[in-house]
PDB file of C-alpha atoms in Angstrom:
ATOM      1  CA  MET K   1      14.802  -5.232  20.259  1.00  0.00           C
ATOM      2  CA  LYS K   2      11.457  -4.128  19.051  1.00  0.00           C
ATOM      3  CA  GLU K   3      11.398  -3.428  15.166  1.00  0.00           C
ATOM      4  CA  LEU K   4       9.126  -1.812  13.382  1.00  0.00           C
ATOM      5  CA  SER K   5       8.606  -2.270   9.404  1.00  0.00           C
ATOM      6  CA  VAL K   6       7.243   0.307   6.893  1.00  0.00           C
ATOM      7  CA  PHE K   7       6.663  -0.926   3.345  1.00  0.00           C
ATOM      8  CA  ILE K   8       6.075   1.757   0.812  1.00  0.00           C
ATOM      9  CA  ASP K   9       4.294   1.668  -2.736  1.00  0.00           C
ATOM     10  CA  GLU K  10       3.259   4.136  -4.957  1.00  0.00           C
ATOM     11  CA  SER K  11       0.685   4.525  -7.602  1.00  0.00           C
ATOM     12  CA  GLY K  12       1.112   6.747 -10.785  1.00  0.00           C
ATOM     13  CA  ASP K  13       4.520   8.175 -11.743  1.00  0.00           C
ATOM     14  CA  LYS K  14       6.309  11.422 -11.668  1.00  0.00           C
ATOM     15  CA  SER K  15       5.266  12.146 -15.237  1.00  0.00           C
ATOM     16  CA  THR K  16       2.129  14.333 -16.081  1.00  0.00           C
ATOM     17  CA  HIS K  17       0.879  11.584 -17.996  1.00  0.00           C
ATOM     18  CA  ALA K  18      -0.983  10.177 -14.634  1.00  0.00           C
ATOM     19  CA  ARG K  19      -3.526  12.508 -13.159  1.00  0.00           C
ATOM     20  CA  TYR K  20      -2.531  11.323  -9.617  1.00  0.00           C
ATOM     21  CA  PHE K  21       0.064  10.169  -7.712  1.00  0.00           C
ATOM     22  CA  LEU K  22      -0.411   7.933  -4.388  1.00  0.00           C
ATOM     23  CA  LEU K  23       2.112   6.902  -1.804  1.00  0.00           C
ATOM     24  CA  THR K  24       0.930   4.004   0.690  1.00  0.00           C
ATOM     25  CA  ALA K  25       2.991   3.111   3.805  1.00  0.00           C
ATOM     26  CA  VAL K  26       2.137   0.039   5.686  1.00  0.00           C
ATOM     27  CA  ILE K  27       3.153  -0.239   9.050  1.00  0.00           C
ATOM     28  CA  HIS K  28       3.787  -3.541  11.038  1.00  0.00           C
ATOM     29  CA  ASN K  29       5.176  -4.344  14.469  1.00  0.00           C
ATOM     30  CA  GLN K  30       7.353  -7.063  13.981  1.00  0.00           C
ATOM     31  CA  ALA K  31       6.327  -8.579  17.428  1.00  0.00           C
ATOM     32  CA  ASN K  32       3.122  -9.338  15.902  1.00  0.00           C
ATOM     33  CA  LYS K  33       3.775 -12.439  13.831  1.00  0.00           C
ATOM     34  CA  ILE K  34       1.783 -13.208  10.680  1.00  0.00           C
ATOM     35  CA  THR K  35       3.181 -16.309   9.238  1.00  0.00           C
ATOM     36  CA  ASP K  36      -0.010 -18.088  10.195  1.00  0.00           C
ATOM     37  CA  LYS K  37      -2.190 -15.794   8.709  1.00  0.00           C
ATOM     38  CA  ILE K  38      -0.374 -16.071   5.446  1.00  0.00           C
ATOM     39  CA  ASN K  39      -0.510 -19.764   5.323  1.00  0.00           C
ATOM     40  CA  ALA K  40      -3.771 -19.668   5.996  1.00  0.00           C
ATOM     41  CA  TYR K  41      -4.548 -17.350   2.978  1.00  0.00           C
ATOM     42  CA  GLU K  42      -2.422 -19.574   0.911  1.00  0.00           C
ATOM     43  CA  GLN K  43      -4.108 -22.634   2.036  1.00  0.00           C
ATOM     44  CA  SER K  44      -7.452 -20.799   1.084  1.00  0.00           C
ATOM     45  CA  LEU K  45      -6.278 -20.302  -2.385  1.00  0.00           C
ATOM     46  CA  ALA K  46      -5.356 -24.022  -2.733  1.00  0.00           C
ATOM     47  CA  ALA K  47      -8.767 -25.097  -1.346  1.00  0.00           C
ATOM     48  CA  ALA K  48     -10.805 -22.663  -4.048  1.00  0.00           C
ATOM     49  CA  ASP K  49      -8.175 -24.196  -6.479  1.00  0.00           C
ATOM     50  CA  LEU K  50      -7.076 -20.618  -7.182  1.00  0.00           C
ATOM     51  CA  PRO K  51      -3.313 -19.876  -8.330  1.00  0.00           C
ATOM     52  CA  ASN K  52      -0.643 -18.902  -5.721  1.00  0.00           C
ATOM     53  CA  ILE K  53       0.819 -15.989  -7.341  1.00  0.00           C
ATOM     54  CA  PRO K  54       2.468 -12.774  -6.321  1.00  0.00           C
ATOM     55  CA  PHE K  55      -0.350 -10.328  -5.779  1.00  0.00           C
ATOM     56  CA  HIS K  56      -0.206  -7.187  -8.023  1.00  0.00           C
ATOM     57  CA  SER K  57      -3.345  -5.053  -8.239  1.00  0.00           C
ATOM     58  CA  GLU K  58      -3.124  -3.389 -11.624  1.00  0.00           C
ATOM     59  CA  PRO K  59      -2.194  -6.511 -13.531  1.00  0.00           C
ATOM     60  CA  LEU K  60      -5.020  -8.370 -11.683  1.00  0.00           C
ATOM     61  CA  LEU K  61      -7.550  -5.534 -12.574  1.00  0.00           C
ATOM     62  CA  ASN K  62      -6.402  -5.259 -16.057  1.00  0.00           C
ATOM     63  CA  GLY K  63      -5.836  -9.076 -17.062  1.00  0.00           C
ATOM     64  CA  HIS K  64      -1.941  -8.372 -17.695  1.00  0.00           C
ATOM     65  CA  GLU K  65       1.414  -9.958 -16.753  1.00  0.00           C
ATOM     66  CA  GLY K  66       0.866 -13.200 -14.443  1.00  0.00           C
ATOM     67  CA  TYR K  67      -3.149 -12.727 -14.845  1.00  0.00           C
ATOM     68  CA  THR K  68      -3.192 -12.771 -18.637  1.00  0.00           C
ATOM     69  CA  ASP K  69      -4.770 -16.508 -18.655  1.00  0.00           C
ATOM     70  CA  LEU K  70      -7.019 -15.973 -15.669  1.00  0.00           C
ATOM     71  CA  SER K  71     -10.674 -15.383 -16.233  1.00  0.00           C
ATOM     72  CA  LEU K  72     -12.527 -12.189 -14.631  1.00  0.00           C
ATOM     73  CA  SER K  73     -14.344 -14.565 -12.376  1.00  0.00           C
ATOM     74  CA  LEU K  74     -10.993 -15.945 -10.970  1.00  0.00           C
ATOM     75  CA  ARG K  75      -9.117 -12.208 -10.899  1.00  0.00           C
ATOM     76  CA  LYS K  76     -12.439 -11.039  -8.600  1.00  0.00           C
ATOM     77  CA  LYS K  77     -11.868 -14.505  -6.593  1.00  0.00           C
ATOM     78  CA  LEU K  78      -8.041 -13.681  -5.940  1.00  0.00           C
ATOM     79  CA  LEU K  79      -9.143  -9.689  -5.240  1.00  0.00           C
ATOM     80  CA  TYR K  80     -11.544 -10.906  -2.739  1.00  0.00           C
ATOM     81  CA  SER K  81      -8.991 -13.619  -0.976  1.00  0.00           C
ATOM     82  CA  PHE K  82      -6.405 -11.166  -0.629  1.00  0.00           C
ATOM     83  CA  ASN K  83      -8.710  -8.597   1.083  1.00  0.00           C
ATOM     84  CA  VAL K  84      -9.570 -10.984   3.141  1.00  0.00           C
ATOM     85  CA  LEU K  85      -5.842 -11.601   4.088  1.00  0.00           C
ATOM     86  CA  VAL K  86      -5.465  -7.735   4.406  1.00  0.00           C
ATOM     87  CA  GLN K  87      -8.372  -7.668   7.121  1.00  0.00           C
ATOM     88  CA  ARG K  88      -6.679 -10.272   9.336  1.00  0.00           C
ATOM     89  CA  LEU K  89      -3.341  -8.815   9.635  1.00  0.00           C
ATOM     90  CA  PRO K  90      -2.094  -6.439  12.487  1.00  0.00           C
ATOM     91  CA  ILE K  91      -0.951  -3.776  10.186  1.00  0.00           C
ATOM     92  CA  GLN K  92      -1.791  -0.036   9.881  1.00  0.00           C
ATOM     93  CA  TYR K  93      -1.324   2.344   6.921  1.00  0.00           C
ATOM     94  CA  ALA K  94      -1.303   5.870   5.893  1.00  0.00           C
ATOM     95  CA  THR K  95      -1.839   6.986   1.962  1.00  0.00           C
ATOM     96  CA  PHE K  96      -0.953  10.434   0.585  1.00  0.00           C
ATOM     97  CA  VAL K  97      -2.980  11.676  -2.669  1.00  0.00           C
ATOM     98  CA  TYR K  98      -1.274  14.372  -4.876  1.00  0.00           C
ATOM     99  CA  LYS K  99      -2.424  15.982  -8.230  1.00  0.00           C
ATOM    100  CA  HIS K 100       0.295  16.283 -10.642  1.00  0.00           C
ATOM    101  CA  ARG K 101      -1.458  19.611 -11.866  1.00  0.00           C
ATOM    102  CA  GLU K 102      -0.777  21.212  -8.729  1.00  0.00           C
ATOM    103  CA  HIS K 103       3.035  20.583  -9.038  1.00  0.00           C
ATOM    104  CA  ASN K 104       5.433  22.461 -11.040  1.00  0.00           C
ATOM    105  CA  ASP K 105       8.119  19.371 -11.282  1.00  0.00           C
ATOM    106  CA  ALA K 106       8.911  16.158  -9.822  1.00  0.00           C
ATOM    107  CA  GLU K 107      11.242  18.204  -7.520  1.00  0.00           C
ATOM    108  CA  ALA K 108       8.105  19.986  -5.923  1.00  0.00           C
ATOM    109  CA  LEU K 109       6.196  16.793  -5.770  1.00  0.00           C
ATOM    110  CA  ALA K 110       9.113  15.152  -3.957  1.00  0.00           C
ATOM    111  CA  GLN K 111       8.990  18.077  -1.708  1.00  0.00           C
ATOM    112  CA  HIS K 112       5.178  17.719  -0.733  1.00  0.00           C
ATOM    113  CA  ILE K 113       5.885  14.047  -0.189  1.00  0.00           C
ATOM    114  CA  GLU K 114       8.615  14.374   2.282  1.00  0.00           C
ATOM    115  CA  ARG K 115       6.731  16.928   4.297  1.00  0.00           C
ATOM    116  CA  ASP K 116       3.570  14.748   4.337  1.00  0.00           C
ATOM    117  CA  LEU K 117       5.940  11.989   5.648  1.00  0.00           C
ATOM    118  CA  ILE K 118       7.620  14.192   8.032  1.00  0.00           C
ATOM    119  CA  ALA K 119       4.142  14.922   9.335  1.00  0.00           C
ATOM    120  CA  LEU K 120       3.030  11.337   9.512  1.00  0.00           C
ATOM    121  CA  PHE K 121       6.197  10.383  11.761  1.00  0.00           C
ATOM    122  CA  ASN K 122       5.726  13.626  13.924  1.00  0.00           C
ATOM    123  CA  ASP K 123       2.131  12.888  14.508  1.00  0.00           C
ATOM    124  CA  HIS K 124       2.866   9.509  15.777  1.00  0.00           C
ATOM    125  CA  LEU K 125       6.451  10.403  16.677  1.00  0.00           C
ATOM    126  CA  GLU K 126       5.945   8.416  20.448  1.00  0.00           C
ATOM    127  CA  PHE K 127       4.662   5.113  18.543  1.00  0.00           C
ATOM    128  CA  PHE K 128       7.479   5.505  16.173  1.00  0.00           C
ATOM    129  CA  GLN K 129      10.023   6.379  19.072  1.00  0.00           C
ATOM    130  CA  ASP K 130       8.843   3.160  20.973  1.00  0.00           C
ATOM    131  CA  PHE K 131      10.892   1.036  18.500  1.00  0.00           C
ATOM    132  CA  ASP K 132      14.621   0.346  18.477  1.00  0.00           C
ATOM    133  CA  LYS K 133      14.570  -0.029  14.873  1.00  0.00           C
ATOM    134  CA  VAL K 134      12.571   0.818  11.781  1.00  0.00           C
ATOM    135  CA  LYS K 135      12.968  -0.823   8.751  1.00  0.00           C
ATOM    136  CA  VAL K 136      11.555   0.895   5.652  1.00  0.00           C
ATOM    137  CA  TYR K 137      10.978  -1.129   2.503  1.00  0.00           C
ATOM    138  CA  TYR K 138      11.160   0.541  -0.870  1.00  0.00           C
ATOM    139  CA  ASP K 139      12.668  -0.750  -3.774  1.00  0.00           C
ATOM    140  CA  ASN K 140      10.711   0.549  -6.811  1.00  0.00           C
ATOM    141  CA  GLY K 141      13.468   2.956  -7.612  1.00  0.00           C
ATOM    142  CA  GLN K 142      11.628   6.203  -8.183  1.00  0.00           C
ATOM    143  CA  LYS K 143      14.129   8.830  -7.273  1.00  0.00           C
ATOM    144  CA  LEU K 144      11.329  11.361  -6.201  1.00  0.00           C
ATOM    145  CA  VAL K 145      10.144   8.819  -3.435  1.00  0.00           C
ATOM    146  CA  ARG K 146      13.578   8.063  -2.574  1.00  0.00           C
ATOM    147  CA  GLN K 147      14.393  11.538  -2.233  1.00  0.00           C
ATOM    148  CA  ALA K 148      11.396  12.086  -0.084  1.00  0.00           C
ATOM    149  CA  LEU K 149      11.915   8.816   2.294  1.00  0.00           C
ATOM    150  CA  TYR K 150      15.720  10.079   3.079  1.00  0.00           C
ATOM    151  CA  GLY K 151      14.801  13.400   3.769  1.00  0.00           C
ATOM    152  CA  ALA K 152      11.717  12.455   5.986  1.00  0.00           C
ATOM    153  CA  ILE K 153      13.916   9.534   7.625  1.00  0.00           C
ATOM    154  CA  SER K 154      16.812  11.755   8.418  1.00  0.00           C
ATOM    155  CA  SER K 155      14.553  14.570   9.711  1.00  0.00           C
ATOM    156  CA  CYS K 156      12.487  12.483  12.050  1.00  0.00           C
ATOM    157  CA  LEU K 157      13.883   8.918  12.632  1.00  0.00           C
ATOM    158  CA  SER K 158      17.635   9.270  11.816  1.00  0.00           C
ATOM    159  CA  GLN K 159      19.222   6.955  14.858  1.00  0.00           C
ATOM    160  CA  GLN K 160      16.657   4.223  14.215  1.00  0.00           C
ATOM    161  CA  ALA K 161      15.537   3.723  10.808  1.00  0.00           C
ATOM    162  CA  VAL K 162      17.454   2.122   7.766  1.00  0.00           C
ATOM    163  CA  ILE K 163      15.988   1.222   4.121  1.00  0.00           C
ATOM    164  CA  ARG K 164      16.291  -2.287   3.626  1.00  0.00           C
ATOM    165  CA  LYS K 165      15.485  -4.755   0.573  1.00  0.00           C
ATOM    166  CA  LYS K 166      12.714  -7.463   0.937  1.00  0.00           C
ATOM    167  CA  THR K 167      14.138 -10.882   1.421  1.00  0.00           C
ATOM    168  CA  THR K 168      11.461 -13.008   3.334  1.00  0.00           C
ATOM    169  CA  MET K 169       7.980 -14.241   2.513  1.00  0.00           C
ATOM    170  CA  THR K 170       6.457 -12.033   4.869  1.00  0.00           C
ATOM    171  CA  GLU K 171       8.011  -8.894   3.728  1.00  0.00           C
ATOM    172  CA  TYR K 172       7.076  -9.601   0.056  1.00  0.00           C
ATOM    173  CA  ARG K 173       3.673 -10.356   1.355  1.00  0.00           C
ATOM    174  CA  LEU K 174       3.547  -6.886   3.127  1.00  0.00           C
ATOM    175  CA  ALA K 175       4.641  -4.972   0.061  1.00  0.00           C
ATOM    176  CA  GLN K 176       1.946  -6.602  -1.746  1.00  0.00           C
ATOM    177  CA  VAL K 177      -0.371  -5.391   0.903  1.00  0.00           C
ATOM    178  CA  ALA K 178       0.908  -1.801   0.377  1.00  0.00           C
ATOM    179  CA  ASP K 179       0.264  -2.527  -3.453  1.00  0.00           C
ATOM    180  CA  TYR K 180      -3.436  -3.231  -2.493  1.00  0.00           C
ATOM    181  CA  LEU K 181      -4.154  -0.486  -0.215  1.00  0.00           C
ATOM    182  CA  CYS K 182      -2.761   1.923  -2.651  1.00  0.00           C
ATOM    183  CA  THR K 183      -4.964   0.459  -5.356  1.00  0.00           C
ATOM    184  CA  ILE K 184      -8.070   0.812  -3.216  1.00  0.00           C
ATOM    185  CA  GLU K 185      -7.082   4.476  -2.272  1.00  0.00           C
ATOM    186  CA  LEU K 186      -6.590   5.325  -5.929  1.00  0.00           C
ATOM    187  CA  ALA K 187     -10.022   3.743  -6.630  1.00  0.00           C
ATOM    188  CA  ALA K 188     -11.697   5.963  -3.969  1.00  0.00           C
ATOM    189  CA  VAL K 189     -10.106   8.849  -5.646  1.00  0.00           C
ATOM    190  CA  LYS K 190     -11.184   7.897  -8.986  1.00  0.00           C
ATOM    191  CA  TYR K 191     -14.919   7.054  -7.788  1.00  0.00           C
ATOM    192  CA  ALA K 192     -15.077  10.635  -6.041  1.00  0.00           C
ATOM    193  CA  ALA K 193     -13.960  12.085  -9.270  1.00  0.00           C
ATOM    194  CA  LYS K 194     -16.557   9.864 -11.237  1.00  0.00           C
ATOM    195  CA  GLU K 195     -13.319   8.643 -13.155  1.00  0.00           C
ATOM    196  CA  ASN K 196     -14.002   4.976 -12.032  1.00  0.00           C
ATOM    197  CA  GLY K 197     -14.726   3.338 -15.516  1.00  0.00           C
ATOM    198  CA  GLY K 198     -15.700   0.062 -16.278  1.00  0.00           C
ATOM    199  CA  THR K 199     -12.866  -1.785 -14.693  1.00  0.00           C
ATOM    200  CA  TYR K 200     -13.416  -0.653 -11.101  1.00  0.00           C
ATOM    201  CA  ASP K 201     -17.292  -1.500 -11.602  1.00  0.00           C
ATOM    202  CA  LYS K 202     -16.468  -4.966 -12.480  1.00  0.00           C
ATOM    203  CA  PHE K 203     -14.408  -5.630  -9.411  1.00  0.00           C
ATOM    204  CA  PHE K 204     -15.745  -3.383  -6.682  1.00  0.00           C
ATOM    205  CA  GLY K 205     -19.773  -2.420  -8.199  1.00  0.00           C
ATOM    206  CA  GLY K 206     -20.894   1.235  -7.919  1.00  0.00           C
ATOM    207  CA  ILE K 207     -19.631   3.754  -5.969  1.00  0.00           C
ATOM    208  CA  GLY K 208     -22.028   2.717  -2.940  1.00  0.00           C
ATOM    209  CA  SER K 209     -20.702  -0.954  -2.879  1.00  0.00           C
ATOM    210  CA  PHE K 210     -17.142   0.104  -3.356  1.00  0.00           C
ATOM    211  CA  LYS K 211     -17.310   2.714  -0.105  1.00  0.00           C
ATOM    212  CA  LYS K 212     -19.312   0.533   1.703  1.00  0.00           C
ATOM    213  CA  ASN K 213     -17.401  -2.478   1.454  1.00  0.00           C
ATOM    214  CA  TRP K 214     -14.009  -2.142   0.025  1.00  0.00           C
ATOM    215  CA  LEU K 215     -12.943   1.098   1.218  1.00  0.00           C
ATOM    216  CA  LYS K 216     -14.652   0.546   4.642  1.00  0.00           C
ATOM    217  CA  GLN K 217     -12.922  -2.478   5.250  1.00  0.00           C
ATOM    218  CA  ALA K 218      -9.539  -0.859   4.149  1.00  0.00           C
ATOM    219  CA  LYS K 219     -10.050   2.019   6.431  1.00  0.00           C
ATOM    220  CA  ARG K 220      -9.901  -0.116   9.620  1.00  0.00           C
ATOM    221  CA  LYS K 221      -6.485  -0.065   9.014  1.00  0.00           C
ATOM    222  CA  SER K 222      -5.962   3.415   8.946  1.00  0.00           C
ATOM    223  CA  ILE K 223      -3.472   4.558  11.348  1.00  0.00           C
ATOM    224  CA  ASP K 224      -5.599   7.730  11.570  1.00  0.00           C
ATOM    225  CA  LYS K 225      -8.703   6.120  11.737  1.00  0.00           C
ATOM    226  CA  LYS K 226     -11.347   7.795  13.664  1.00  0.00           C
TER     227      LYS K 226
END
């Protein structure tokens, strides 16, 4: 049986306190095994004396939660190491960017997300329909995202798609990849709007360095790359 995994992550929330809302879908053909690449990543952390902790972009960038006691230097090394892992993984992704001011309410945003997900599935329908089962992983609990997911799945992939909870190490790592790519795409939006600020500059450098290195590397994994 051919199985595909789709991991969903978002940046921002349904309130108007955030200017942007981003949704990222990471796509992985389960026939392409990645355990060896994850093991190599974890071994590289040990060799560099870096902590093997779950990767979470926002706390890493801002020194919160599990990163509170880590120096800026260590956090930068962790970010770079995870980027290396992402580049080695056989995955694809798509990110959708929304501005809250362009939507009257959360329902309007959910409808926009659903349309974009349907378009993604339809644009690559032959690819998605080549799998016997599509497993979608999303457990952050935002109602608008769940609503959009169910709507898009029922419209395009109803007979073969199920929404699952993460249970394995591989699934957790791929969810972290979605988190990472969502953060890179948000950074791209903020650099373009000249809203990047000091935190992004510390980790990614100026806009030229960010686009030449971090964004260019991420885009190699885009499902729509040219």
